[in-house]
Tab-separated table of C-alpha atoms in Angstrom:
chain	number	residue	atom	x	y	z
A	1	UNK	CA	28.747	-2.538	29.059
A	2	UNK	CA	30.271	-2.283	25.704
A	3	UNK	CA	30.063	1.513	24.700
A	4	UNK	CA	26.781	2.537	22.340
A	5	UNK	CA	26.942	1.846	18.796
A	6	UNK	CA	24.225	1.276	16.072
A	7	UNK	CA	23.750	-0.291	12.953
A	8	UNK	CA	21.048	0.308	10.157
A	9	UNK	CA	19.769	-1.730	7.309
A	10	UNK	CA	17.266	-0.954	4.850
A	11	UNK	CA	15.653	-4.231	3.382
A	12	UNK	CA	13.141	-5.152	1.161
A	13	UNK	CA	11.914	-8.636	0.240
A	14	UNK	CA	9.773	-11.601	-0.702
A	15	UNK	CA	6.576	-13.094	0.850
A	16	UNK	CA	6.524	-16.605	1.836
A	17	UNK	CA	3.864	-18.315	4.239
A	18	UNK	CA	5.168	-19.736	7.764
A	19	UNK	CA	3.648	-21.389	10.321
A	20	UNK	CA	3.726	-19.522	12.977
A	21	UNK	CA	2.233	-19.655	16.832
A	22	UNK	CA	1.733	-16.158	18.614
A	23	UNK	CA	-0.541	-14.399	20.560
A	24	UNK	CA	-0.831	-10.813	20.724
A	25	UNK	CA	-3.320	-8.151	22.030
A	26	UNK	CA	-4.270	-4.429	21.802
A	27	UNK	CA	-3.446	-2.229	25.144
A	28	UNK	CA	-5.819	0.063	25.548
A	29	UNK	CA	-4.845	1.856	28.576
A	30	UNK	CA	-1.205	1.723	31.049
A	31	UNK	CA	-1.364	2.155	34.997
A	32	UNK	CA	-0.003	5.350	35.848
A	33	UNK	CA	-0.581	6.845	32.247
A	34	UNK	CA	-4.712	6.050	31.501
A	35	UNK	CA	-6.085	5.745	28.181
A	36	UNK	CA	-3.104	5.373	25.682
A	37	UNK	CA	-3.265	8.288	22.656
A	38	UNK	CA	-1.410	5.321	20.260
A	39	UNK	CA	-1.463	2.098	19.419
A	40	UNK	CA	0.513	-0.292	21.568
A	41	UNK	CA	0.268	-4.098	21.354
A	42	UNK	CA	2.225	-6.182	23.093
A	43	UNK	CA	2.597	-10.714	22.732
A	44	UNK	CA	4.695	-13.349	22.691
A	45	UNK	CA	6.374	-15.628	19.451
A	46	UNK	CA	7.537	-18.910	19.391
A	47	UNK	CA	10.763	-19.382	18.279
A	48	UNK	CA	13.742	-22.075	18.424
A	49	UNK	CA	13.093	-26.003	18.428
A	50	UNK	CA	9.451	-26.379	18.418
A	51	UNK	CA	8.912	-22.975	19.579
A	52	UNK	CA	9.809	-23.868	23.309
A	53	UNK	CA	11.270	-20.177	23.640
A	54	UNK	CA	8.407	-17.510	24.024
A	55	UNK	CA	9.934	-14.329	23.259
A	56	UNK	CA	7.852	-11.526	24.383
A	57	UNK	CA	7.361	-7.971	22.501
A	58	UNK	CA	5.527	-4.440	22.162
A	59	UNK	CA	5.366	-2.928	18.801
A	60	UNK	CA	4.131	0.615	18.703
A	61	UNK	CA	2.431	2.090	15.584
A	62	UNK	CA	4.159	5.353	13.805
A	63	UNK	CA	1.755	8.174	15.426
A	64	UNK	CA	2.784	9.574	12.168
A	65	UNK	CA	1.436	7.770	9.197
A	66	UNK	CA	1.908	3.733	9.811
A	67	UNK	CA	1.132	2.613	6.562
A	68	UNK	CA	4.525	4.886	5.167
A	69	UNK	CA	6.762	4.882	8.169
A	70	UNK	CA	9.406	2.642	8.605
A	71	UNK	CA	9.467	-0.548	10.749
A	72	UNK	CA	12.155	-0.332	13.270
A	73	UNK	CA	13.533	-3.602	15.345
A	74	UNK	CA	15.432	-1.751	18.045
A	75	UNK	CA	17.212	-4.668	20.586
A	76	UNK	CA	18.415	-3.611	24.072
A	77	UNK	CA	21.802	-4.213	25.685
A	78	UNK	CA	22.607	-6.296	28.410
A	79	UNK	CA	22.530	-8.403	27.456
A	80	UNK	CA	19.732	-9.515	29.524
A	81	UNK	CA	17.695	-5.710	29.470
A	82	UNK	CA	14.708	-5.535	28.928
A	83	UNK	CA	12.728	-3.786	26.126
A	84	UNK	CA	10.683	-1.598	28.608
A	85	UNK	CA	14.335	-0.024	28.898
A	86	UNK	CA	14.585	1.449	25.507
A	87	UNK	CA	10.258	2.049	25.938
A	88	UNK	CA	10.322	3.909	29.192
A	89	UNK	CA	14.465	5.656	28.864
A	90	UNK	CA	15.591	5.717	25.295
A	91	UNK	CA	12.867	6.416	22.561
A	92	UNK	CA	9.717	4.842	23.317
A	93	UNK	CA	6.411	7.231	24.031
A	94	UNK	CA	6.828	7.212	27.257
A	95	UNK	CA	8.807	8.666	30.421
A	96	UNK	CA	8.568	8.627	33.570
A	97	UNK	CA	7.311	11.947	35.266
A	98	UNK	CA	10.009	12.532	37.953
A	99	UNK	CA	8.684	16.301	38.730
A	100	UNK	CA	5.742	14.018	41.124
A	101	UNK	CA	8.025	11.171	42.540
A	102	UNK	CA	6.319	11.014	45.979
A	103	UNK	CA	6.521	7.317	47.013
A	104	UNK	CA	3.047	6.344	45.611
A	105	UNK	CA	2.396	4.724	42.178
A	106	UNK	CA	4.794	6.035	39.454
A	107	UNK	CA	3.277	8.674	37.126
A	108	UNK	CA	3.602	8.154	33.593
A	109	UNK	CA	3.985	10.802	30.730
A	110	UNK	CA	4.353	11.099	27.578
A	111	UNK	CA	7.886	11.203	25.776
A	112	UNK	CA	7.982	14.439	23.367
A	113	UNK	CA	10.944	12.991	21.201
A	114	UNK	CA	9.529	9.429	20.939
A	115	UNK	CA	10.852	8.649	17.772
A	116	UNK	CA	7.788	6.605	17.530
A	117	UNK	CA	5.857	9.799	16.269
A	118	UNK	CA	7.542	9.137	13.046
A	119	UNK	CA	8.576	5.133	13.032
A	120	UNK	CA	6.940	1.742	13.658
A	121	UNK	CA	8.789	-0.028	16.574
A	122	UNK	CA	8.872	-3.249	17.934
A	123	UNK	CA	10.815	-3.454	21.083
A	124	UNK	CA	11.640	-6.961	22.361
A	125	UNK	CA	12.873	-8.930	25.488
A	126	UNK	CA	15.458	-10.873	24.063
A	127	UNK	CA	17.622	-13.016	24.506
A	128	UNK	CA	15.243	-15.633	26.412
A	129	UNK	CA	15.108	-15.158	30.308
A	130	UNK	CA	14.945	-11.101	29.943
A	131	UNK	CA	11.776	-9.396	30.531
A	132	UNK	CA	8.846	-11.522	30.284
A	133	UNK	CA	10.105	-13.671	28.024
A	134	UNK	CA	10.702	-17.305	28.896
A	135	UNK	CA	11.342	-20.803	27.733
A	136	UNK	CA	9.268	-24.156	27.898
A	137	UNK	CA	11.579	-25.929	29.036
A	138	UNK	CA	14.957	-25.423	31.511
A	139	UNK	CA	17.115	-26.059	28.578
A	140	UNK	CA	15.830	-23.395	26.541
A	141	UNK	CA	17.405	-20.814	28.568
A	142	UNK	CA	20.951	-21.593	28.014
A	143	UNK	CA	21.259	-18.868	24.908
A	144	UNK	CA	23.940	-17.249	23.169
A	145	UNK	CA	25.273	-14.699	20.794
A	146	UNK	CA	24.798	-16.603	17.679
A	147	UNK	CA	21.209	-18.214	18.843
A	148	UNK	CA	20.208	-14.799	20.339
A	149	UNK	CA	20.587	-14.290	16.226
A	150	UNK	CA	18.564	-17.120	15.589
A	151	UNK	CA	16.019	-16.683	17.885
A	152	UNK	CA	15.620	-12.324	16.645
A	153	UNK	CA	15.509	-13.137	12.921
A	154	UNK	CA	12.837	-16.627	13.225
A	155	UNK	CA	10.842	-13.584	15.580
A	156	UNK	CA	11.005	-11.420	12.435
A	157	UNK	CA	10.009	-13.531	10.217
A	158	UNK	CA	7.140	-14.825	12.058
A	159	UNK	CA	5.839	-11.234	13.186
A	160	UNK	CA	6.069	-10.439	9.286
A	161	UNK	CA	3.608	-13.055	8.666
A	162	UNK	CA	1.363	-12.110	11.254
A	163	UNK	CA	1.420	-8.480	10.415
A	164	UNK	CA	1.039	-8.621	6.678
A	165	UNK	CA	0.017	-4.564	6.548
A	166	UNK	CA	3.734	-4.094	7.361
A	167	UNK	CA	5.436	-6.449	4.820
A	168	UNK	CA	6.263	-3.451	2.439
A	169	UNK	CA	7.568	-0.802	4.840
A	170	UNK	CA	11.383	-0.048	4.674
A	171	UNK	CA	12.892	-2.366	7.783
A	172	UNK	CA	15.544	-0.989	9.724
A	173	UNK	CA	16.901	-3.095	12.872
A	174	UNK	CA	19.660	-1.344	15.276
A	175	UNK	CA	20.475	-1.448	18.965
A	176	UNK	CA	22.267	0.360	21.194
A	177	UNK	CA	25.388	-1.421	23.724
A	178	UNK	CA	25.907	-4.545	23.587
A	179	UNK	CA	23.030	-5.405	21.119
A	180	UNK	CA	25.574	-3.721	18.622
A	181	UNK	CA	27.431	-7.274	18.856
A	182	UNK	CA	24.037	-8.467	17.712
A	183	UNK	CA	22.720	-6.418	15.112
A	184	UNK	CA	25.519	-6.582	12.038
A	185	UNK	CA	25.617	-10.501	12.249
A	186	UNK	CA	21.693	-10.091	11.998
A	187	UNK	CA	21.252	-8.019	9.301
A	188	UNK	CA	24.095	-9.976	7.647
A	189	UNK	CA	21.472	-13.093	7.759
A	190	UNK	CA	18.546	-11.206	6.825
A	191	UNK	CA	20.513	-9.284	4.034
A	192	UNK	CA	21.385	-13.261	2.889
A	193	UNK	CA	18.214	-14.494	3.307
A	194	UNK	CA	16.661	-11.857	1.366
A	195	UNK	CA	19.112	-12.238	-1.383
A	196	UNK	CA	17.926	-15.543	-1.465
A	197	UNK	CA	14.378	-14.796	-1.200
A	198	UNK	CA	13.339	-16.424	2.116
A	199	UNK	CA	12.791	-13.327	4.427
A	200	UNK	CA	9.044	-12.619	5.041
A	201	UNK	CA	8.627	-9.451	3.314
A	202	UNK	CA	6.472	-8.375	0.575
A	203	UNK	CA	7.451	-6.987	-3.075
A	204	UNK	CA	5.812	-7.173	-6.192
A	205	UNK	CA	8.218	-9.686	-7.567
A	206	UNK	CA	6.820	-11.963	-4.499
A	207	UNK	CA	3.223	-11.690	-5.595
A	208	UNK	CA	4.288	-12.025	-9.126
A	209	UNK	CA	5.487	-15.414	-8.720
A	210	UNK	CA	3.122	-16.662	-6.202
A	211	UNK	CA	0.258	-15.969	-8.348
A	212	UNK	CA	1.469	-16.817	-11.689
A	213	UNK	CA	1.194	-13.078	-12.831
A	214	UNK	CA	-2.772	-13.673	-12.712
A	215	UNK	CA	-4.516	-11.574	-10.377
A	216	UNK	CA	-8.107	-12.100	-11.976
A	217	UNK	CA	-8.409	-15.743	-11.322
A	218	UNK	CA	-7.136	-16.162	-7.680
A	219	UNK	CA	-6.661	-19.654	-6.760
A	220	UNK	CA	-7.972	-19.787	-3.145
A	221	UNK	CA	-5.941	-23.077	-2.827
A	222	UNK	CA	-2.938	-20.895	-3.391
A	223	UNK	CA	-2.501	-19.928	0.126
A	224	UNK	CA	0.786	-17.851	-0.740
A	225	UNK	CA	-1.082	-15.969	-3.486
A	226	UNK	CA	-4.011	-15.675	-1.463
A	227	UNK	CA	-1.761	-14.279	1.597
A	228	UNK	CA	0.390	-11.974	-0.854
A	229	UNK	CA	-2.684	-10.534	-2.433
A	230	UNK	CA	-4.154	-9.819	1.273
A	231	UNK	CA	-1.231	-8.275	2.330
A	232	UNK	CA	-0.959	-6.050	-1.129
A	233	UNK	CA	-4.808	-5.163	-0.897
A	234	UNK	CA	-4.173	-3.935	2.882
A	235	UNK	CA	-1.416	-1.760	1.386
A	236	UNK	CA	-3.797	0.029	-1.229
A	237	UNK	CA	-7.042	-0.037	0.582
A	238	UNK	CA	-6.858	3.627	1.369
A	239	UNK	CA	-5.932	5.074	-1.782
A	240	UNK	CA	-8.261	5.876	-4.806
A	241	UNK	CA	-7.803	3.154	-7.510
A	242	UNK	CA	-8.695	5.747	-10.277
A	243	UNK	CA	-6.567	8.260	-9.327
A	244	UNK	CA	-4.201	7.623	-6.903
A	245	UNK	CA	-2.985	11.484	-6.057
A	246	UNK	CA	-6.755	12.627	-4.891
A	247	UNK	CA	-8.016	11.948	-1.480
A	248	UNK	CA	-9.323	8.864	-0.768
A	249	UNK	CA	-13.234	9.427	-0.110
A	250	UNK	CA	-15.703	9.712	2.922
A	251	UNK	CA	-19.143	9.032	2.613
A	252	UNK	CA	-20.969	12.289	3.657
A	253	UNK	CA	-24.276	12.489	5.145
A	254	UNK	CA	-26.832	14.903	3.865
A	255	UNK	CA	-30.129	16.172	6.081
A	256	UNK	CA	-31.730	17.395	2.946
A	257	UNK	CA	-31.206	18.573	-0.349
A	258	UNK	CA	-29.711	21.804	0.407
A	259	UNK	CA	-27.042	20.618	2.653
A	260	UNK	CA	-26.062	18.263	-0.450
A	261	UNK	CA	-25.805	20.803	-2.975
A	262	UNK	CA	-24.218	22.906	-0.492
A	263	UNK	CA	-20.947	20.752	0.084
A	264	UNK	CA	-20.966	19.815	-4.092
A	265	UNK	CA	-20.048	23.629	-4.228
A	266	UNK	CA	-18.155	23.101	-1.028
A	267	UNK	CA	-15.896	20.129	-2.387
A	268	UNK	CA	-15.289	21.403	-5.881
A	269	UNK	CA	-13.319	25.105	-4.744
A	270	UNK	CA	-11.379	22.626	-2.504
A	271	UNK	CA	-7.976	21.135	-3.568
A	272	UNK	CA	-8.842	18.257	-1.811
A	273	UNK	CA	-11.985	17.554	-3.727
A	274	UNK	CA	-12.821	13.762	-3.447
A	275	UNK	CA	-14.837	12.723	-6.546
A	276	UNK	CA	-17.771	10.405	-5.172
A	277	UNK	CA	-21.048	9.111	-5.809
A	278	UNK	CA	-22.160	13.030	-5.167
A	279	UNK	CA	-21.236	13.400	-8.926
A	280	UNK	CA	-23.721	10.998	-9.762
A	281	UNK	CA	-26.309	12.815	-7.864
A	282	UNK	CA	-26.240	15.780	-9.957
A	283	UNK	CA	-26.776	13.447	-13.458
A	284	UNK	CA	-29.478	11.292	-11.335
A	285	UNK	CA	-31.353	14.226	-10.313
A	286	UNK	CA	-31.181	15.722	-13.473
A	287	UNK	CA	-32.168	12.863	-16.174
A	288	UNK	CA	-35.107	11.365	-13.456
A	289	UNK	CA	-36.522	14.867	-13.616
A	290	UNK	CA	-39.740	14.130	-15.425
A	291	UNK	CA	-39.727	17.509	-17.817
A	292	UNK	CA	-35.876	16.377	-18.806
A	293	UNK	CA	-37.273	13.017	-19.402
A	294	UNK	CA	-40.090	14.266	-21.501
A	295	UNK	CA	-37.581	16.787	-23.332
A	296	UNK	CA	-35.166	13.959	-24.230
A	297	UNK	CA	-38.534	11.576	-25.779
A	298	UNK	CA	-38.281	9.064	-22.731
A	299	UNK	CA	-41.044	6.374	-23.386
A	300	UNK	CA	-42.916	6.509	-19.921
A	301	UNK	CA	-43.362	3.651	-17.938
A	302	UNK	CA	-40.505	1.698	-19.943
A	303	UNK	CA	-37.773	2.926	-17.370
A	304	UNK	CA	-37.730	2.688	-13.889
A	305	UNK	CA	-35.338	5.068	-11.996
A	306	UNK	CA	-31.966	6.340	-13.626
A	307	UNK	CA	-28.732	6.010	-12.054
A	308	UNK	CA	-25.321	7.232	-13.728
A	309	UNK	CA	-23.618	3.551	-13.223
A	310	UNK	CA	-25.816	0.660	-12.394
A	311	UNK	CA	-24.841	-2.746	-11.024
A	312	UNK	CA	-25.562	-5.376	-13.892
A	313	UNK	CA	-23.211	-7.796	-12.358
A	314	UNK	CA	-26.207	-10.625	-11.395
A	315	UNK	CA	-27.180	-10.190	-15.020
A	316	UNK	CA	-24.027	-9.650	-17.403
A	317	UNK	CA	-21.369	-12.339	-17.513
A	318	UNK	CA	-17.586	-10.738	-18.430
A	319	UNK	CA	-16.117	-13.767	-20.782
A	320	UNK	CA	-13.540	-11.893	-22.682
A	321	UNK	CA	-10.667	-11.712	-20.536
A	322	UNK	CA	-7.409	-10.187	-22.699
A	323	UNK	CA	-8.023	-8.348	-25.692
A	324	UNK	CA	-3.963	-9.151	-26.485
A	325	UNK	CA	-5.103	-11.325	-29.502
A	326	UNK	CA	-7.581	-9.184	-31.308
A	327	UNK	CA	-5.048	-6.263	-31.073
A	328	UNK	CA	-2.430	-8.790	-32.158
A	329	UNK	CA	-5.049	-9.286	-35.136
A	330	UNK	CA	-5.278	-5.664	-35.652
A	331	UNK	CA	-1.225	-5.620	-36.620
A	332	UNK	CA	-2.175	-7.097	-39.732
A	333	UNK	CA	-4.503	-4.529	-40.751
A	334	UNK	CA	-3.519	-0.851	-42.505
A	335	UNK	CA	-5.206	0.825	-39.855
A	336	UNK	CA	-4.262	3.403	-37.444
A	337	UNK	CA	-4.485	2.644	-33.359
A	338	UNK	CA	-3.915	5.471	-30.908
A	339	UNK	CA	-3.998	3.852	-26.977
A	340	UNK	CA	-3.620	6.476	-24.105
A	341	UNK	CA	-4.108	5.984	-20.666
A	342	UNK	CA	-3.926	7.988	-17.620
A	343	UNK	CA	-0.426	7.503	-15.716
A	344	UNK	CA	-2.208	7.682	-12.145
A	345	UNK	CA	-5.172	5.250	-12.748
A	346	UNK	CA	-4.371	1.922	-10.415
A	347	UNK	CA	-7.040	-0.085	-12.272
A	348	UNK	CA	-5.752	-0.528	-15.869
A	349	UNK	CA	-1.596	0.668	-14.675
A	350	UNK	CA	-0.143	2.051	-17.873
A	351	UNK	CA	2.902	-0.465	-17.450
A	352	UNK	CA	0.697	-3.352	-17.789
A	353	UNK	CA	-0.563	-1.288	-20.962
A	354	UNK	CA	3.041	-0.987	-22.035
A	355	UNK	CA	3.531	-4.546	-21.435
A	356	UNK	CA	0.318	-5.356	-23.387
A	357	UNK	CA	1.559	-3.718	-26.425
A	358	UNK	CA	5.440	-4.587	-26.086
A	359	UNK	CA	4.102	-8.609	-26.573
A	360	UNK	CA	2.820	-7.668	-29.995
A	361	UNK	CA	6.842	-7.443	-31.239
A	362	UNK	CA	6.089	-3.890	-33.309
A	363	UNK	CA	8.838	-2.257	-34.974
A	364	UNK	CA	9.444	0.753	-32.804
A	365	UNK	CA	9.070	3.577	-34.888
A	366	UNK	CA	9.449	6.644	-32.920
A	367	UNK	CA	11.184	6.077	-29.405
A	368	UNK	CA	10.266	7.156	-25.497
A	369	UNK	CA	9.441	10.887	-25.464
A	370	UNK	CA	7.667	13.840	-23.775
A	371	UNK	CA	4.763	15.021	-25.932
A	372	UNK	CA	3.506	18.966	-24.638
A	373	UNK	CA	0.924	20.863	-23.978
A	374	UNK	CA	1.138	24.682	-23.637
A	375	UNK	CA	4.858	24.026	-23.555
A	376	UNK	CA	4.477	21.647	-20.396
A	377	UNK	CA	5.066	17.966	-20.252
A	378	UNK	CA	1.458	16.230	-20.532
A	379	UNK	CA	3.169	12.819	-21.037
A	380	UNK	CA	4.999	10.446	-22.487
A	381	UNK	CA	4.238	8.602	-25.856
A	382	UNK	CA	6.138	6.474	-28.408
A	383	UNK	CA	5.279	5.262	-32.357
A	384	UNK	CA	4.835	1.250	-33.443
A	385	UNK	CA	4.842	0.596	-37.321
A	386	UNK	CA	4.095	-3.314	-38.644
A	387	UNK	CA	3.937	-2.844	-42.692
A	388	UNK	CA	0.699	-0.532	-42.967
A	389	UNK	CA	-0.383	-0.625	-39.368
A	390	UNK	CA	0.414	2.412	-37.155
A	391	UNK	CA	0.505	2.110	-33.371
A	392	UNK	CA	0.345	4.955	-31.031
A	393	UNK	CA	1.071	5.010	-27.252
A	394	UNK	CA	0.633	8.071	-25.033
A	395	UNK	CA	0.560	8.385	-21.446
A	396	UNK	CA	-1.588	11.221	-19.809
A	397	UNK	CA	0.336	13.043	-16.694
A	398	UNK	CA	-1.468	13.191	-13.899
A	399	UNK	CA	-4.301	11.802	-15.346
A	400	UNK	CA	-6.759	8.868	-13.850
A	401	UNK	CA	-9.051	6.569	-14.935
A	402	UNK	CA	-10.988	8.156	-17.362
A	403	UNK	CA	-8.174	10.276	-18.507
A	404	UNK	CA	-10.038	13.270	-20.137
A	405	UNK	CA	-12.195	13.614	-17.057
A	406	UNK	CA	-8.776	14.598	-15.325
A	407	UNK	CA	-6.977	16.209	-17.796
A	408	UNK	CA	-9.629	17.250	-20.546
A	409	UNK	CA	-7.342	20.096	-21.854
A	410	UNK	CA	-4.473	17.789	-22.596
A	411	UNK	CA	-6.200	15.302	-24.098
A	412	UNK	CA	-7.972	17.264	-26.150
A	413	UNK	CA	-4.936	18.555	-27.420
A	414	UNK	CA	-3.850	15.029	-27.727
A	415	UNK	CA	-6.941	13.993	-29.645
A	416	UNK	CA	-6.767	16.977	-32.032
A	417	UNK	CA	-2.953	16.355	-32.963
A	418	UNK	CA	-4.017	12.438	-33.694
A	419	UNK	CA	-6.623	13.107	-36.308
A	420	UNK	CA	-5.524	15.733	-37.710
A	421	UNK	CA	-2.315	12.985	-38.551
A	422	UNK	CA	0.200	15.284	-36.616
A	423	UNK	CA	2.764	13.555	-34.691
A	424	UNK	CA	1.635	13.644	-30.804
């Protein structure tokens, strides 16, 4: 064998919908190991002329944190070895346990520097005729270098597609022996394609143009939208919209009242304090208490139960969908605008703000800059002028969706300097 040698790639790129036919399934447990402690799932991809090669694979989630991790294509040499030879000897997470080699079954154990603790791998039996992969037909199995190329980038394409969670991790392929004289003339043509923007990977720009930039109005005819939009809403569904720094919440259950009021005080000494509908509790329990209600002049009877935010939806229609033209409008007035909005929030993303109030072509009177609080940065703001109209923009650090609910010192600082006519 040629010696060892690797190469390394870091790729991102652009979402397109292929046809693809695969089968694939979860293994729960391995003969000689038992139940497996991480996720292992092993199939097989069509790939070539009319898919008559079925290239076989096991892909192994990061134990680490697989949304974050990077995906790692890792070929074998050979050629002709199988992946279960980088899985069992090189990296994978497991070993062999030779301490109990005694002629019966082969113990299994696990690997303590499987780099899959911190990477997503897919190990693969390539080219066709190694491992368990095959081809439909006897023809199919007369391969080479350049179609063994072929046949590993139309396999990671296709597993792209069917493993849309994965389309925005960093990619990294590399091999070891004489996969080496694979690898660079692969992520030549994957570097090309993705230049080009044909590679199966997912970016913003991809969902940008699939969808026409509108994201409110989802054309469910639009299967690239639709499949770009899936794959982005897999990538976010764990993080907190309105602030995307705090913990993403877990509903708690509560045996009584006291065990509810005991985690409130529980939840808000802890840096990890997940705001949830427990907030709302303490409001709801407070304004349905009938002495409150009869403090605060409540008609009786004309109210049924209070509840902080209540779903209107069946009963309010939304039919004012951009506000761009009545602020337009507003340019032509002599009145002053302040717009701030918290830099974390994932619902209304202060760049779209930005973008919002770049269309109205304002004179830019006062450029990019940190504004302060107690001599810290609190964010970033900059000054529009049209004839009498004034237009300020800040940005709150660190702040969410309801920016003064994150940051009320800042932006109360903020909201002082504003009408009080000092400069932000």
């Amino acid at each position: 064998m040629a010696s060892v040698w690797k190469s390394w790639c870091v790729l991102f790129t652009a979402l397109h919908l292929l046809h693809i036919t695969s089968s694939n399934f979860l293994v729960d447990n391995l003969p000689g190991f038992g139940k497996l402690p991480f996720m292992l799932e092993t199939g097989y991809i069509g790939v070539g002329e009319r898919e008559e090669v079925q290239l076989f694979y096991y892909f192994v989630e990061s134990e680490s944190s697989p949304m974050n991790d990077p995906l790692l294509l890792w070929l074998v040499g050979g050629p002709g070895c199988s992946g279960l030879s980088a899985f069992f000897y090189e990296n994978g997470p497991l070993k062999f346990n030779y301490d109990n080699v005694n002629g019966s079954f082969p113990e299994l154990q696990l690997n303590p520097n499987a780099w899959t603790k911190v990477l997503n791998m897919i190990y693969i039996d390539a080219p066709v005729g190694t491992g368990f992969s095959y081809s439909k037909t006897q023809q199919g199995y007369y391969s080479n270098d350049k179609q063994w190329v072929e046949h590993m980038y139309d396999f990671l394409r296709k597993w792209l597609v069917d493993h849309p969670k994965f389309r925005s991790n960093q990619l990294y392929i590399g091999g070891g022996s004489y996969s080496g004289m694979i690898v660079t003339p692969l992520v030549q043509k994957v570097y090309e394609d993705y230049k080009a923007g044909n590679l199966p990977l997912l970016n913003i720009q991809s969902i940008k143009a699939s969808c026409n930039g509108d994201y409110m109005n989802l054309n469910p005819n639009n299967t690239n939208c639709m499949s770009d939009y899936e794959a982005y809403s897999e990538l976010v569904r764990y993080i907190d919209m309105y602030q995307i720094m705090n913990p993403s919440c877990i509903k708690r259950s509560h045996k009584n009242q006291r065990s509810l009021f005991e985690d409130l005080q529980t939840i808000h000494q802890s840096t990890s304090w997940c705001r949830d509908d427990e907030d709302a509790f303490l409001v709801e329990l407070w304004a349905n208490d009938p002495n409150v209600r009869k403090h605060l002049n409540v008609r009786e009877g004309m109210k049924g139960h209070f509840k902080r935010c209540k779903n209107i939806s069946d009963a309010y229609t939304m039919n004012v969908h951009s506000v761009v033209e009545y602020l337009q409008n507003l340019t032509n007035t002599n009145l002053r605008c302040l717009i701030y909005i918290g830099d974390l929030d994932m619902t209304i993303p202060y760049l779209s703000t930005h973008s919002i109030i770049k269309s109205l072509n304002l004179k830019l009177n006062s450029t990019w800059r940190p504004w302060f609080n107690e001599g810290e940065v609190a964010g970033y703001t900059e000054r529009y002028k049209k004839n009498e109209h004034h237009l300020t923009y800040a940005t709150v650090k660190g702040g969410g969706h309801v920016a003064q609910e994150y940051k009320p010192k800042e932006v109360y600082e903020m909201i002082q300097k504003w009408f009080s006519y000092y400069d932000i």
